[in-house]
Short mmCIF file of C-alpha atoms and ligand atoms in Angstrom, two decimals:
data_model
loop_
_atom_site.label_atom_id
_atom_site.label_comp_id
_atom_site.label_asym_id
_atom_site.label_seq_id
_atom_site.Cartn_x
_atom_site.Cartn_y
_atom_site.Cartn_z
CA MET A 1 136.55 112.31 56.47
CA LYS A 2 136.78 109.11 58.52
CA PHE A 3 134.91 108.01 61.38
CA LYS A 4 137.52 106.86 64.20
CA PRO A 5 135.84 104.70 67.05
CA ALA A 6 139.11 104.69 69.09
CA LYS A 7 138.61 108.52 69.62
CA CYS A 8 135.06 108.10 70.64
CA ARG A 9 133.38 107.28 74.08
CA VAL A 10 130.08 105.90 75.02
CA LEU A 11 128.15 106.49 78.22
CA ALA A 12 125.22 104.24 78.29
CA LEU A 13 122.56 104.74 81.13
CA GLY A 14 119.64 102.71 81.78
CA PHE A 15 117.22 101.81 84.52
CA LYS A 16 116.92 98.72 86.57
CA ARG A 17 114.11 98.36 89.43
CA GLY A 18 114.09 102.17 89.81
CA ARG A 19 117.57 102.46 89.88
CA SER A 20 120.07 104.23 87.15
CA ILE A 21 122.59 101.73 86.13
CA VAL A 22 125.47 102.04 83.77
CA ASP A 23 125.31 99.72 80.81
CA SER A 24 128.95 98.22 80.13
CA VAL A 25 127.90 95.88 77.32
CA PRO A 26 130.31 96.48 74.52
CA PHE A 27 129.41 99.22 71.84
CA ARG A 28 130.42 98.37 68.33
CA LEU A 29 130.45 101.16 65.64
CA ASP A 30 131.62 101.14 61.99
CA GLY A 31 133.56 97.86 62.82
CA GLY A 32 135.46 99.28 65.64
CA GLU A 33 134.73 98.88 69.45
CA VAL A 34 133.84 102.27 71.17
CA ARG A 35 135.03 102.67 74.82
CA VAL A 36 132.22 102.32 77.34
CA LEU A 37 132.60 104.73 80.19
CA ASP A 38 131.77 103.71 83.63
CA ARG A 39 129.83 105.82 86.08
CA ASP A 40 132.05 108.00 87.18
CA SER A 41 134.28 108.91 84.33
CA PHE A 42 131.82 111.25 82.71
CA TRP A 43 132.77 113.94 84.79
CA ARG A 44 136.38 113.68 83.14
CA TYR A 45 134.76 114.12 79.67
CA LEU A 46 131.95 116.33 80.31
CA GLY A 47 133.48 118.31 83.09
CA LYS A 48 131.91 119.64 86.22
CA ASN A 49 132.13 123.43 87.33
CA MET A 50 134.00 123.46 90.59
CA GLY A 51 134.06 127.32 91.20
CA TYR A 52 131.58 129.79 91.92
CA GLN A 53 129.53 131.22 89.10
CA ALA A 54 127.19 134.10 88.27
CA THR A 55 123.67 133.07 88.81
CA GLU A 56 122.04 135.03 85.67
CA LYS A 57 120.76 132.04 84.37
CA GLY A 58 119.70 130.69 87.85
CA GLY A 59 117.68 133.73 88.23
CA GLU A 60 115.86 132.85 84.82
CA ALA A 61 115.13 129.45 86.02
CA ILE A 62 113.54 130.68 89.12
CA LYS A 63 111.51 133.19 87.31
CA THR A 64 110.24 130.52 84.95
CA LEU A 65 109.35 128.24 87.78
CA GLU A 66 107.52 131.11 89.66
CA ALA A 67 105.58 131.82 86.27
CA TYR A 68 104.80 128.17 85.93
CA CYS A 69 103.37 127.71 89.32
CA ASP A 70 101.17 131.02 89.30
CA ARG A 71 99.82 129.79 85.69
CA LEU A 72 99.07 126.49 87.34
CA PHE A 73 97.25 127.52 90.46
CA LEU A 74 95.37 130.04 88.30
CA SER A 75 93.95 127.24 85.92
CA HIS A 76 90.70 125.65 86.21
CA LEU A 77 92.24 122.10 87.38
CA THR A 78 90.97 120.81 90.80
CA SER A 79 93.01 121.40 93.76
CA PHE A 80 94.23 117.89 93.74
CA GLN A 81 95.21 118.01 90.03
CA LYS A 82 97.25 121.15 90.64
CA LEU A 83 99.11 119.59 93.55
CA LEU A 84 99.91 116.28 91.48
CA ALA A 85 100.97 118.59 88.44
CA LEU A 86 103.17 120.47 90.87
CA LYS A 87 104.92 117.39 92.14
CA ARG A 88 105.03 115.38 89.05
CA PHE A 89 106.10 118.00 86.33
CA ILE A 90 106.90 121.47 87.53
CA ILE A 91 109.10 120.91 90.44
CA PRO A 92 111.02 117.92 88.83
CA LYS A 93 111.92 120.05 85.91
CA PHE A 94 113.35 122.44 88.09
CA LEU A 95 115.36 119.92 90.05
CA PHE A 96 116.96 119.10 86.93
CA GLN A 97 118.06 122.74 86.55
CA LEU A 98 119.43 122.35 90.15
CA ARG A 99 121.56 119.63 89.03
CA ILE A 100 123.41 121.66 86.49
CA ARG A 101 123.36 125.30 87.88
CA ARG A 102 124.21 126.81 91.24
CA PHE A 103 121.46 128.89 93.01
CA PHE A 104 121.56 131.07 95.85
CA ARG A 105 119.99 129.61 98.93
CA CYS A 106 117.83 132.72 99.50
CA ASP A 107 116.34 132.56 96.25
CA LEU A 108 115.45 128.73 96.80
CA ARG A 109 113.81 129.65 100.06
CA ARG A 110 111.70 132.37 98.61
CA LEU A 111 110.48 130.10 96.02
CA ASP A 112 109.65 127.39 98.65
CA VAL A 113 107.66 130.13 100.36
CA ARG A 114 106.02 131.10 97.27
CA ILE A 115 104.96 127.52 96.48
CA ARG A 116 103.76 126.82 100.13
CA THR A 117 101.52 130.08 99.90
CA LEU A 118 100.10 129.04 96.92
CA VAL A 119 99.04 125.49 98.08
CA LYS A 120 97.86 127.17 101.41
CA ALA A 121 95.40 129.27 99.37
CA GLU A 122 94.51 126.38 97.22
CA PHE A 123 93.38 123.96 100.16
CA ARG A 124 91.94 126.91 102.19
CA LEU A 125 94.62 126.14 105.01
CA PRO A 126 95.34 129.00 107.46
CA ASN A 127 98.49 130.68 107.61
CA ARG A 128 99.81 129.19 110.58
CA ALA A 129 99.83 125.63 108.80
CA CYS A 130 103.33 124.18 109.46
CA GLN A 131 106.26 124.02 107.12
CA PRO A 132 106.96 120.09 107.88
CA PHE A 133 103.40 119.46 106.86
CA PHE A 134 104.06 120.31 103.17
CA HIS A 135 107.26 118.53 102.82
CA ALA A 136 107.06 115.34 104.75
CA GLY A 137 106.35 112.26 103.15
CA LEU A 138 102.68 111.08 102.03
CA THR A 139 103.32 108.04 104.08
CA SER A 140 103.24 110.27 107.24
CA GLY A 141 100.29 112.39 106.22
CA GLY A 142 102.46 115.27 104.46
CA LEU A 143 101.76 116.51 101.28
CA GLY A 144 105.18 115.48 99.94
CA ILE A 145 105.93 118.59 98.21
CA PRO A 146 110.12 118.54 97.44
CA ASN A 147 111.72 121.44 99.55
CA LEU A 148 114.15 123.14 97.02
CA CYS A 149 116.62 124.13 99.55
CA CYS A 150 116.95 120.40 100.94
CA GLU A 151 116.96 119.13 97.29
CA ALA A 152 119.81 121.56 96.68
CA ASP A 153 121.66 120.25 99.72
CA VAL A 154 121.18 116.49 99.14
CA LEU A 155 122.72 117.11 95.48
CA ARG A 156 125.49 118.90 96.89
CA LEU A 157 126.37 116.16 99.43
CA SER A 158 125.85 113.38 97.15
CA GLN A 159 128.01 115.03 94.66
CA ALA A 160 130.79 115.67 97.10
CA ILE A 161 130.90 111.99 98.27
CA LYS A 162 130.59 110.69 94.75
CA MET A 163 133.54 112.87 93.52
CA VAL A 164 135.84 112.33 96.46
CA ASN A 165 135.19 108.56 96.05
CA SER A 166 135.17 108.32 92.52
CA THR A 167 136.11 104.86 91.07
CA ASP A 168 137.73 106.55 88.32
CA PRO A 169 141.29 107.43 89.43
CA SER A 170 141.73 110.60 87.61
CA VAL A 171 138.30 112.14 88.75
CA ARG A 172 139.26 111.13 92.37
CA ALA A 173 142.62 112.72 92.18
CA VAL A 174 141.11 115.80 90.90
CA ALA A 175 138.40 116.04 93.39
CA ARG A 176 140.86 115.10 96.37
CA GLY A 177 143.49 117.40 95.22
CA ARG A 178 140.93 120.33 95.01
CA LEU A 179 139.75 119.61 98.57
CA ALA A 180 143.41 119.63 99.89
CA LEU A 181 143.96 122.96 98.25
CA VAL A 182 141.00 124.45 99.72
CA VAL A 183 141.81 123.06 103.09
CA ARG A 184 145.56 124.54 102.60
CA ARG A 185 144.29 127.74 101.76
CA THR A 186 141.60 128.19 104.41
CA CYS A 187 143.69 127.06 107.19
CA ARG A 188 146.80 128.40 105.94
CA VAL A 189 149.10 125.31 106.26
CA SER A 190 151.48 123.72 103.80
CA GLU A 191 150.05 119.98 104.21
CA ALA A 192 146.55 119.02 104.43
CA SER A 193 146.30 116.19 106.85
CA GLU A 194 143.28 113.63 106.82
CA THR A 195 142.20 114.79 110.31
CA LEU A 196 142.40 118.37 109.36
CA THR A 197 140.50 117.73 106.25
CA VAL A 198 137.65 115.87 108.18
CA GLU A 199 137.44 118.67 110.60
CA PHE A 200 137.23 121.17 107.81
CA LEU A 201 134.32 119.19 106.10
CA ASN A 202 132.71 118.71 109.56
CA CYS A 203 132.57 122.65 109.92
CA VAL A 204 134.49 122.17 113.34
CA SER A 205 135.90 125.65 114.20
CA LEU A 206 139.64 125.13 113.11
CA THR A 207 141.38 126.29 116.39
CA GLY A 208 144.89 127.35 115.84
CA HIS A 209 144.38 127.94 112.14
CA ASP A 210 143.91 131.41 110.62
CA SER A 211 140.42 130.40 108.91
CA ARG A 212 139.17 133.94 108.37
CA ALA A 213 138.51 133.80 104.56
CA TYR A 214 138.62 131.00 102.07
CA GLY A 215 140.42 133.43 99.77
CA ASP A 216 139.80 132.35 96.21
CA ALA A 217 138.97 128.86 97.24
CA HIS A 218 135.31 129.50 96.91
CA GLY A 219 133.50 126.17 95.35
CA LEU A 220 131.92 122.84 96.03
CA TRP A 221 134.28 122.15 99.23
CA THR A 222 133.50 125.36 101.08
CA ALA A 223 129.61 125.17 100.10
CA VAL A 224 129.73 121.44 101.65
CA ARG A 225 130.48 122.66 105.05
CA PRO A 226 127.26 124.66 105.93
CA VAL A 227 125.18 121.87 104.48
CA THR A 228 126.89 119.17 106.65
CA LYS A 229 126.25 121.47 109.52
CA ARG A 230 122.74 122.32 108.84
CA HIS A 231 121.89 118.39 108.36
CA GLY A 232 123.70 117.39 111.66
CA ALA A 233 125.92 114.87 109.40
CA ARG A 234 129.34 113.87 110.17
CA TRP A 235 132.37 113.26 107.85
CA PHE A 236 134.73 110.52 108.62
CA VAL A 237 137.54 108.62 106.63
CA THR A 238 137.07 104.66 106.55
CA GLU A 239 140.29 102.21 106.77
CA ASP A 240 140.05 102.12 102.88
CA GLY A 241 140.64 105.68 102.83
CA LEU A 242 137.16 106.65 101.64
CA TYR A 243 135.44 109.86 102.80
CA GLN A 244 132.05 108.85 104.21
CA LEU A 245 129.27 110.72 105.52
CA ALA A 246 127.20 109.59 108.53
CA LEU A 247 123.76 110.84 109.41
CA GLY A 248 122.85 110.15 113.06
CA ALA A 249 123.77 106.34 113.35
CA ASP A 250 123.28 105.45 109.44
CA CYS A 251 125.86 105.65 106.68
CA CYS A 252 125.33 104.56 102.98
CA GLN A 253 128.77 103.15 101.68
CA ASP A 254 127.02 102.25 98.14
CA LEU A 255 127.45 105.19 96.03
CA GLY A 256 124.39 104.06 93.78
CA ARG A 257 122.18 104.45 96.75
CA LEU A 258 123.51 107.55 98.14
CA THR A 259 120.95 110.05 96.73
CA LYS A 260 117.90 107.76 97.84
CA PHE A 261 119.58 107.48 101.47
CA LEU A 262 120.01 111.22 101.78
CA HIS A 263 116.23 111.80 100.67
CA LEU A 264 115.09 109.24 103.12
CA LYS A 265 116.91 111.12 105.84
CA VAL A 266 115.56 114.45 104.72
CA ASN A 267 112.13 113.00 104.97
CA GLN A 268 112.59 111.58 108.33
CA ARG A 269 114.05 114.98 109.30
CA TRP A 270 110.71 116.74 108.17
CA LYS A 271 108.59 114.25 109.93
CA THR A 272 110.66 114.34 113.25
CA ARG A 273 110.23 118.07 113.11
CA TRP A 274 106.32 117.77 112.52
CA MET A 275 106.16 115.61 115.19
CA GLU A 276 107.90 117.73 117.73
CA LEU A 277 105.26 120.34 117.41
CA PRO A 278 102.99 120.11 120.30
CA ASP A 279 100.00 121.71 118.46
CA GLN A 280 99.87 120.63 114.92
CA GLY A 281 102.24 117.26 115.18
CA LYS A 282 99.88 115.44 117.91
CA THR A 283 98.34 113.00 115.27
CA VAL A 284 101.22 112.50 112.89
CA GLU A 285 102.49 109.22 114.56
CA CYS A 286 98.95 107.49 114.34
CA HIS A 287 98.67 108.43 110.85
CA SER A 288 102.09 107.15 109.69
CA ARG A 289 101.53 103.48 111.21
CA TYR A 290 99.43 102.29 108.41
CA GLY A 291 99.60 103.40 104.48
CA SER A 292 95.67 103.13 104.16
CA SER A 293 95.31 106.14 106.58
CA ASN A 294 96.81 108.61 103.94
CA ARG A 295 95.33 107.27 100.82
CA PHE A 296 93.06 110.32 100.62
CA LEU A 297 96.27 112.11 99.79
CA ARG A 298 97.17 110.00 96.93
CA SER A 299 93.94 109.50 95.19
CA SER A 300 91.65 112.14 93.96
CA ASN A 301 88.12 109.83 94.15
CA VAL A 302 88.57 108.95 97.94
CA LEU A 303 87.09 112.05 99.34
CA THR A 304 85.62 115.05 97.96
CA ALA A 305 87.38 118.20 97.75
CA VAL A 306 85.44 119.85 100.69
CA GLU A 307 86.04 116.61 102.89
CA ARG A 308 89.76 116.36 101.76
CA SER A 309 90.34 120.46 102.70
CA TRP A 310 88.57 119.56 106.12
CA MET A 311 90.58 116.71 107.10
CA LEU A 312 93.98 118.14 106.58
CA LYS A 313 92.65 121.17 108.75
CA ALA A 314 91.46 118.74 111.20
CA ARG A 315 94.59 116.70 111.51
CA LEU A 316 96.47 120.05 111.67
CA ASN A 317 94.46 121.06 114.47
CA LEU A 318 93.52 124.25 112.69
CA LEU A 319 89.67 124.20 112.85
CA PRO A 320 87.98 127.17 114.41
CA LEU A 321 87.57 126.07 117.86
CA ARG A 322 87.36 128.20 121.06
CA SER A 323 90.29 126.40 122.95
CA ILE A 324 92.39 127.23 120.03
CA ARG A 325 91.21 130.52 118.79
CA GLY A 326 91.92 132.19 122.21
CA ARG A 327 95.64 131.23 121.40
CA PHE A 328 96.17 133.23 118.07
CA ARG A 329 93.56 136.26 118.74
CA LYS A 330 94.47 139.22 120.70
CA ARG A 331 90.87 139.64 121.91
CA VAL A 332 90.50 137.28 124.86
CA GLU A 333 87.81 134.61 124.20
CA PRO A 334 84.81 134.92 126.70
CA SER A 335 84.86 131.10 127.40
CA VAL A 336 86.47 127.96 126.20
CA VAL A 337 83.51 125.89 127.20
CA CYS A 338 81.87 123.92 124.37
CA CYS A 339 79.13 126.12 122.73
CA LYS A 340 76.76 123.42 122.16
CA CYS A 341 76.88 121.26 125.24
CA GLY A 342 78.16 123.95 127.62
CA GLN A 343 79.85 121.26 129.76
CA HIS A 344 83.28 120.53 128.59
CA THR A 345 86.24 122.56 126.84
CA GLU A 346 85.48 122.87 122.99
CA THR A 347 88.55 120.93 121.53
CA LEU A 348 88.56 118.77 118.48
CA PRO A 349 88.53 115.29 120.37
CA HIS A 350 85.56 116.68 122.45
CA VAL A 351 83.52 117.55 119.33
CA LEU A 352 84.52 114.63 117.23
CA ASN A 353 84.12 111.93 119.95
CA HIS A 354 82.45 113.25 123.18
CA CYS A 355 79.93 115.91 122.51
CA LEU A 356 76.59 114.69 123.71
CA PRO A 357 74.38 116.61 121.38
CA VAL A 358 75.97 114.88 118.30
CA MET A 359 76.32 111.55 119.87
CA ASP A 360 73.95 109.91 117.43
CA ILE A 361 75.90 111.05 114.46
CA ILE A 362 79.04 109.97 116.26
CA THR A 363 77.36 106.59 116.70
CA ASN A 364 76.42 106.58 113.18
CA ARG A 365 80.04 106.97 112.22
CA HIS A 366 80.76 103.91 114.16
CA ASN A 367 77.92 102.06 112.45
CA SER A 368 79.35 102.81 109.16
CA VAL A 369 82.82 101.51 110.03
CA LEU A 370 81.06 98.37 111.57
CA GLY A 371 79.10 98.16 108.18
CA VAL A 372 82.53 98.00 106.28
CA LEU A 373 83.53 95.23 108.53
CA LEU A 374 80.26 93.13 108.14
CA ASP A 375 80.49 93.33 104.31
CA SER A 376 84.17 92.07 104.52
CA ILE A 377 82.87 88.76 105.78
CA PRO A 378 83.85 86.32 103.12
CA SER A 379 80.67 84.62 101.46
CA SER A 380 82.52 81.24 101.81
CA SER A 381 83.21 81.55 105.57
CA SER A 382 81.50 78.93 107.95
CA PHE A 383 81.00 81.67 110.41
CA SER A 384 77.33 82.32 111.63
CA ARG A 385 76.44 85.62 113.27
CA CYS A 386 75.02 85.28 116.57
CA ASP A 387 73.63 87.54 119.42
CA VAL A 388 75.31 87.37 122.72
CA ASP A 389 71.99 86.68 124.64
CA ARG A 390 71.66 83.56 122.60
CA VAL A 391 74.91 82.07 122.87
CA CYS A 392 75.37 82.81 126.54
CA GLU A 393 72.01 83.23 128.39
CA GLU A 394 73.76 82.96 131.96
CA HIS A 395 75.95 86.14 131.01
CA ALA A 396 72.95 87.99 129.86
CA THR A 397 71.09 87.27 133.31
CA LEU A 398 73.98 87.54 135.56
CA ALA A 399 76.05 90.55 133.92
CA ASN A 400 75.32 93.83 132.75
CA ARG A 401 72.83 93.51 129.57
CA ARG A 402 74.25 96.50 128.05
CA LEU A 403 77.59 94.90 127.55
CA ARG A 404 76.93 93.80 123.84
CA PRO A 405 79.90 93.51 121.39
CA ASP A 406 79.45 94.83 117.70
CA LEU A 407 79.82 91.39 116.26
CA ILE A 408 79.85 87.70 117.38
CA LEU A 409 80.86 85.24 114.86
CA ALA A 410 80.78 81.38 115.67
CA ASP A 411 81.75 78.34 113.87
CA ALA A 412 82.17 74.77 114.77
CA ARG A 413 85.42 75.35 116.76
CA ARG A 414 85.57 79.09 117.67
CA VAL A 415 83.72 82.21 118.79
CA LEU A 416 85.23 85.59 117.75
CA VAL A 417 84.13 88.64 119.77
CA ILE A 418 84.60 91.59 117.75
CA ASP A 419 84.09 95.25 118.58
CA VAL A 420 84.47 98.58 116.65
CA VAL A 421 86.26 101.36 118.40
CA CYS A 422 86.74 105.05 116.91
CA PRO A 423 89.18 106.68 119.29
CA PHE A 424 90.65 110.03 118.56
CA GLU A 425 94.27 110.25 117.60
CA ASN A 426 95.98 111.58 120.61
CA GLY A 427 99.13 109.69 120.05
CA VAL A 428 100.00 105.99 119.51
CA ALA A 429 99.85 105.35 123.17
CA SER A 430 95.90 106.68 123.48
CA MET A 431 94.96 104.50 120.52
CA ASP A 432 96.62 101.61 121.87
CA ALA A 433 94.88 102.20 125.35
CA ALA A 434 91.59 102.51 123.78
CA VAL A 435 92.10 98.92 122.23
CA GLU A 436 93.29 97.59 125.49
CA LEU A 437 90.16 98.83 127.17
CA LYS A 438 87.88 97.17 125.12
CA HIS A 439 89.79 93.63 125.69
CA ALA A 440 89.59 94.52 129.37
CA LYS A 441 85.82 95.30 129.16
CA TYR A 442 85.09 92.05 127.23
CA GLU A 443 87.21 89.76 129.55
CA ASN A 444 84.41 88.60 131.66
CA LEU A 445 82.05 87.87 128.90
CA CYS A 446 84.81 85.89 126.66
CA HIS A 447 85.24 83.83 129.79
CA SER A 448 81.46 83.18 130.20
CA LEU A 449 81.11 82.40 126.51
CA ARG A 450 84.19 79.78 126.81
CA LEU A 451 82.25 77.91 129.69
CA ALA A 452 78.93 78.20 128.03
CA THR A 453 79.91 76.90 124.53
CA ALA A 454 83.27 74.92 125.22
CA LYS A 455 84.82 76.54 122.05
CA THR A 456 87.89 78.58 121.91
CA VAL A 457 86.88 82.15 122.35
CA GLU A 458 88.89 85.01 120.76
CA MET A 459 88.31 88.79 121.55
CA HIS A 460 89.36 91.23 118.61
CA THR A 461 88.98 94.88 118.18
CA PHE A 462 88.73 97.05 115.01
CA ALA A 463 90.07 100.29 115.82
CA VAL A 464 89.73 103.16 113.20
CA GLY A 465 90.54 106.66 114.43
CA SER A 466 88.36 109.36 114.00
CA LEU A 467 90.78 111.20 111.57
CA GLY A 468 91.46 107.97 109.67
CA SER A 469 94.33 106.20 111.33
CA TYR A 470 94.32 102.45 111.09
CA HIS A 471 95.44 100.31 114.03
CA PRO A 472 97.85 97.49 112.95
CA ARG A 473 96.03 95.06 115.11
CA ASN A 474 92.82 95.24 112.93
CA LEU A 475 94.96 93.08 110.47
CA ALA A 476 94.93 90.07 113.04
CA THR A 477 91.04 90.86 113.30
CA LEU A 478 90.51 90.46 109.61
CA ARG A 479 92.67 87.19 109.26
CA ALA A 480 90.70 85.50 112.15
CA MET A 481 87.79 86.35 110.22
CA GLY A 482 89.05 84.60 107.19
CA VAL A 483 89.76 87.70 105.03
CA SER A 484 92.76 87.23 102.64
CA LEU A 485 95.31 89.58 102.72
CA PHE A 486 94.55 91.43 99.47
CA GLU A 487 91.02 91.93 100.35
CA SER A 488 91.95 93.25 104.06
CA ARG A 489 93.85 96.06 102.22
CA LEU A 490 90.61 97.33 100.55
CA VAL A 491 89.00 96.77 103.75
CA SER A 492 91.30 99.06 105.45
CA GLU A 493 90.97 101.90 102.90
CA ARG A 494 86.99 101.46 103.00
CA ALA A 495 86.86 101.68 106.88
CA VAL A 496 89.30 104.81 106.88
CA VAL A 497 87.31 106.53 104.33
CA ALA A 498 84.01 105.31 106.33
CA SER A 499 85.40 107.09 109.50
CA GLN A 500 86.83 110.23 108.01
CA ARG A 501 83.26 110.75 106.05
CA GLY A 502 81.56 110.23 109.41
CA SER A 503 83.83 112.61 111.38
CA HIS A 504 83.18 115.17 108.60
CA ARG A 505 79.46 114.74 109.31
CA VAL A 506 79.91 115.13 113.02
CA TRP A 507 81.69 118.35 112.49
CA LYS A 508 79.04 119.59 110.17
CA ALA A 509 76.16 118.72 112.67
CA TRP A 510 78.26 120.51 115.60
CA CYS A 511 78.66 123.68 113.37
CA SER A 512 75.01 123.85 112.45
CA PHE A 513 74.21 125.05 116.06
CA ARG A 514 77.19 127.60 116.11
CA GLY A 515 75.54 130.02 113.46
CA ASN A 516 77.42 133.20 113.25
CA GLU A 517 80.06 132.21 115.76
CA ARG A 518 81.67 129.78 113.10
CA THR A 519 84.46 131.98 111.87
ZN1 ZN B 601 80.15 119.75 123.62
#
């Protein structure tokens, strides 16, 4: 028996900067050159199932995943480790199955619900925690657990586009031929025009055509239609005769980046759905403005398990408060007035930021954020810290003496007036308004300082939300203080943690008065 290189083919896959690439370097074996396949031609050699197939094996894979999840959540790992293992090892293993087998959508949906139930129990989240929170990306404050139904949709769409636009002529011919056949059979026409094909893919009701049944044409192309509709996508044909998919206003022409593009769009969709929720999505926008706000979701040593679980509930507005409980309980609550101060409605912003009996702990939170800012002043800086009364005696005598910014730094050329603020995350606009309010508050003081010192006076704020959102303008504050870019990232992380810990302390102090009423 003799080895024949001419009869062999090589498919060499590699990774470059996180993207899979096809290595086209000539491959020599036994003295002869073996032909290297390009990205799309492996379908020709390995084949791709185009029809409907029994899901016996699919069912097995689902049972295995369920068993894995159950075992994981029964184990003695910490909640954070369980979540990490689920995202990094167990679900990716199943996603590989999703690539090679077909699953019923109802099975995948059941599995998604099962995973969410386990995570809810682990983090002690109430049942009404919204679905987008589990699937939205970490950058927007979600848990980033892949949604299996969406993954199946993404794979199906990307497969369809890659096959119908394949660079390998034979793969493209087979895919287009099959698509035309499905369109002809579905619409009962003898010729599948480009317009009709696009209408078919876009799931437009094919008026004038008898499209009652797919006949025996079930397969990838009939499955693509509902997926297109579900994701609000639109197919169109470019001038080069390529079938492209537009999601919203965007479209990805590069086949190599297509899956990444679709994933990005799915993520955006989860975030939008979450933000649209009037109750649980109010704080999302604030938390997705700066990466450090969500570091406690990425790293286990930032907050303790109790603090993390509390923070998730607080961000989703799921804490037991009178203003919220009334909505979900049949029994009408006697009152929605704060049980501690008895003056205002018992809402989370009131408890964490305004309730008078716990005001000293709220001030402590502000001071701990200020402490982080003080620690960040570089030892090499020429700034000296000074008191407003000492710098500007006229102001102290003329204006209200209580107007004292948290920090005044002065060097030979300029004076920095810095004030720390911890507003509640009632949307981006309210955070910005809190910052603007501080600027307006100290405007007169800055003017007096300018006259008294004859130096440049700059007003800066350092805003960290009470649920850990970080205002982007803080970066300018740190830059003015001479903090390096690398150091300012660390400062942002420390300030967010200080604020989150402080808020948890406020909540504990507030709860200590409530006694039996807590649950
Ligand atoms: Zn109160």
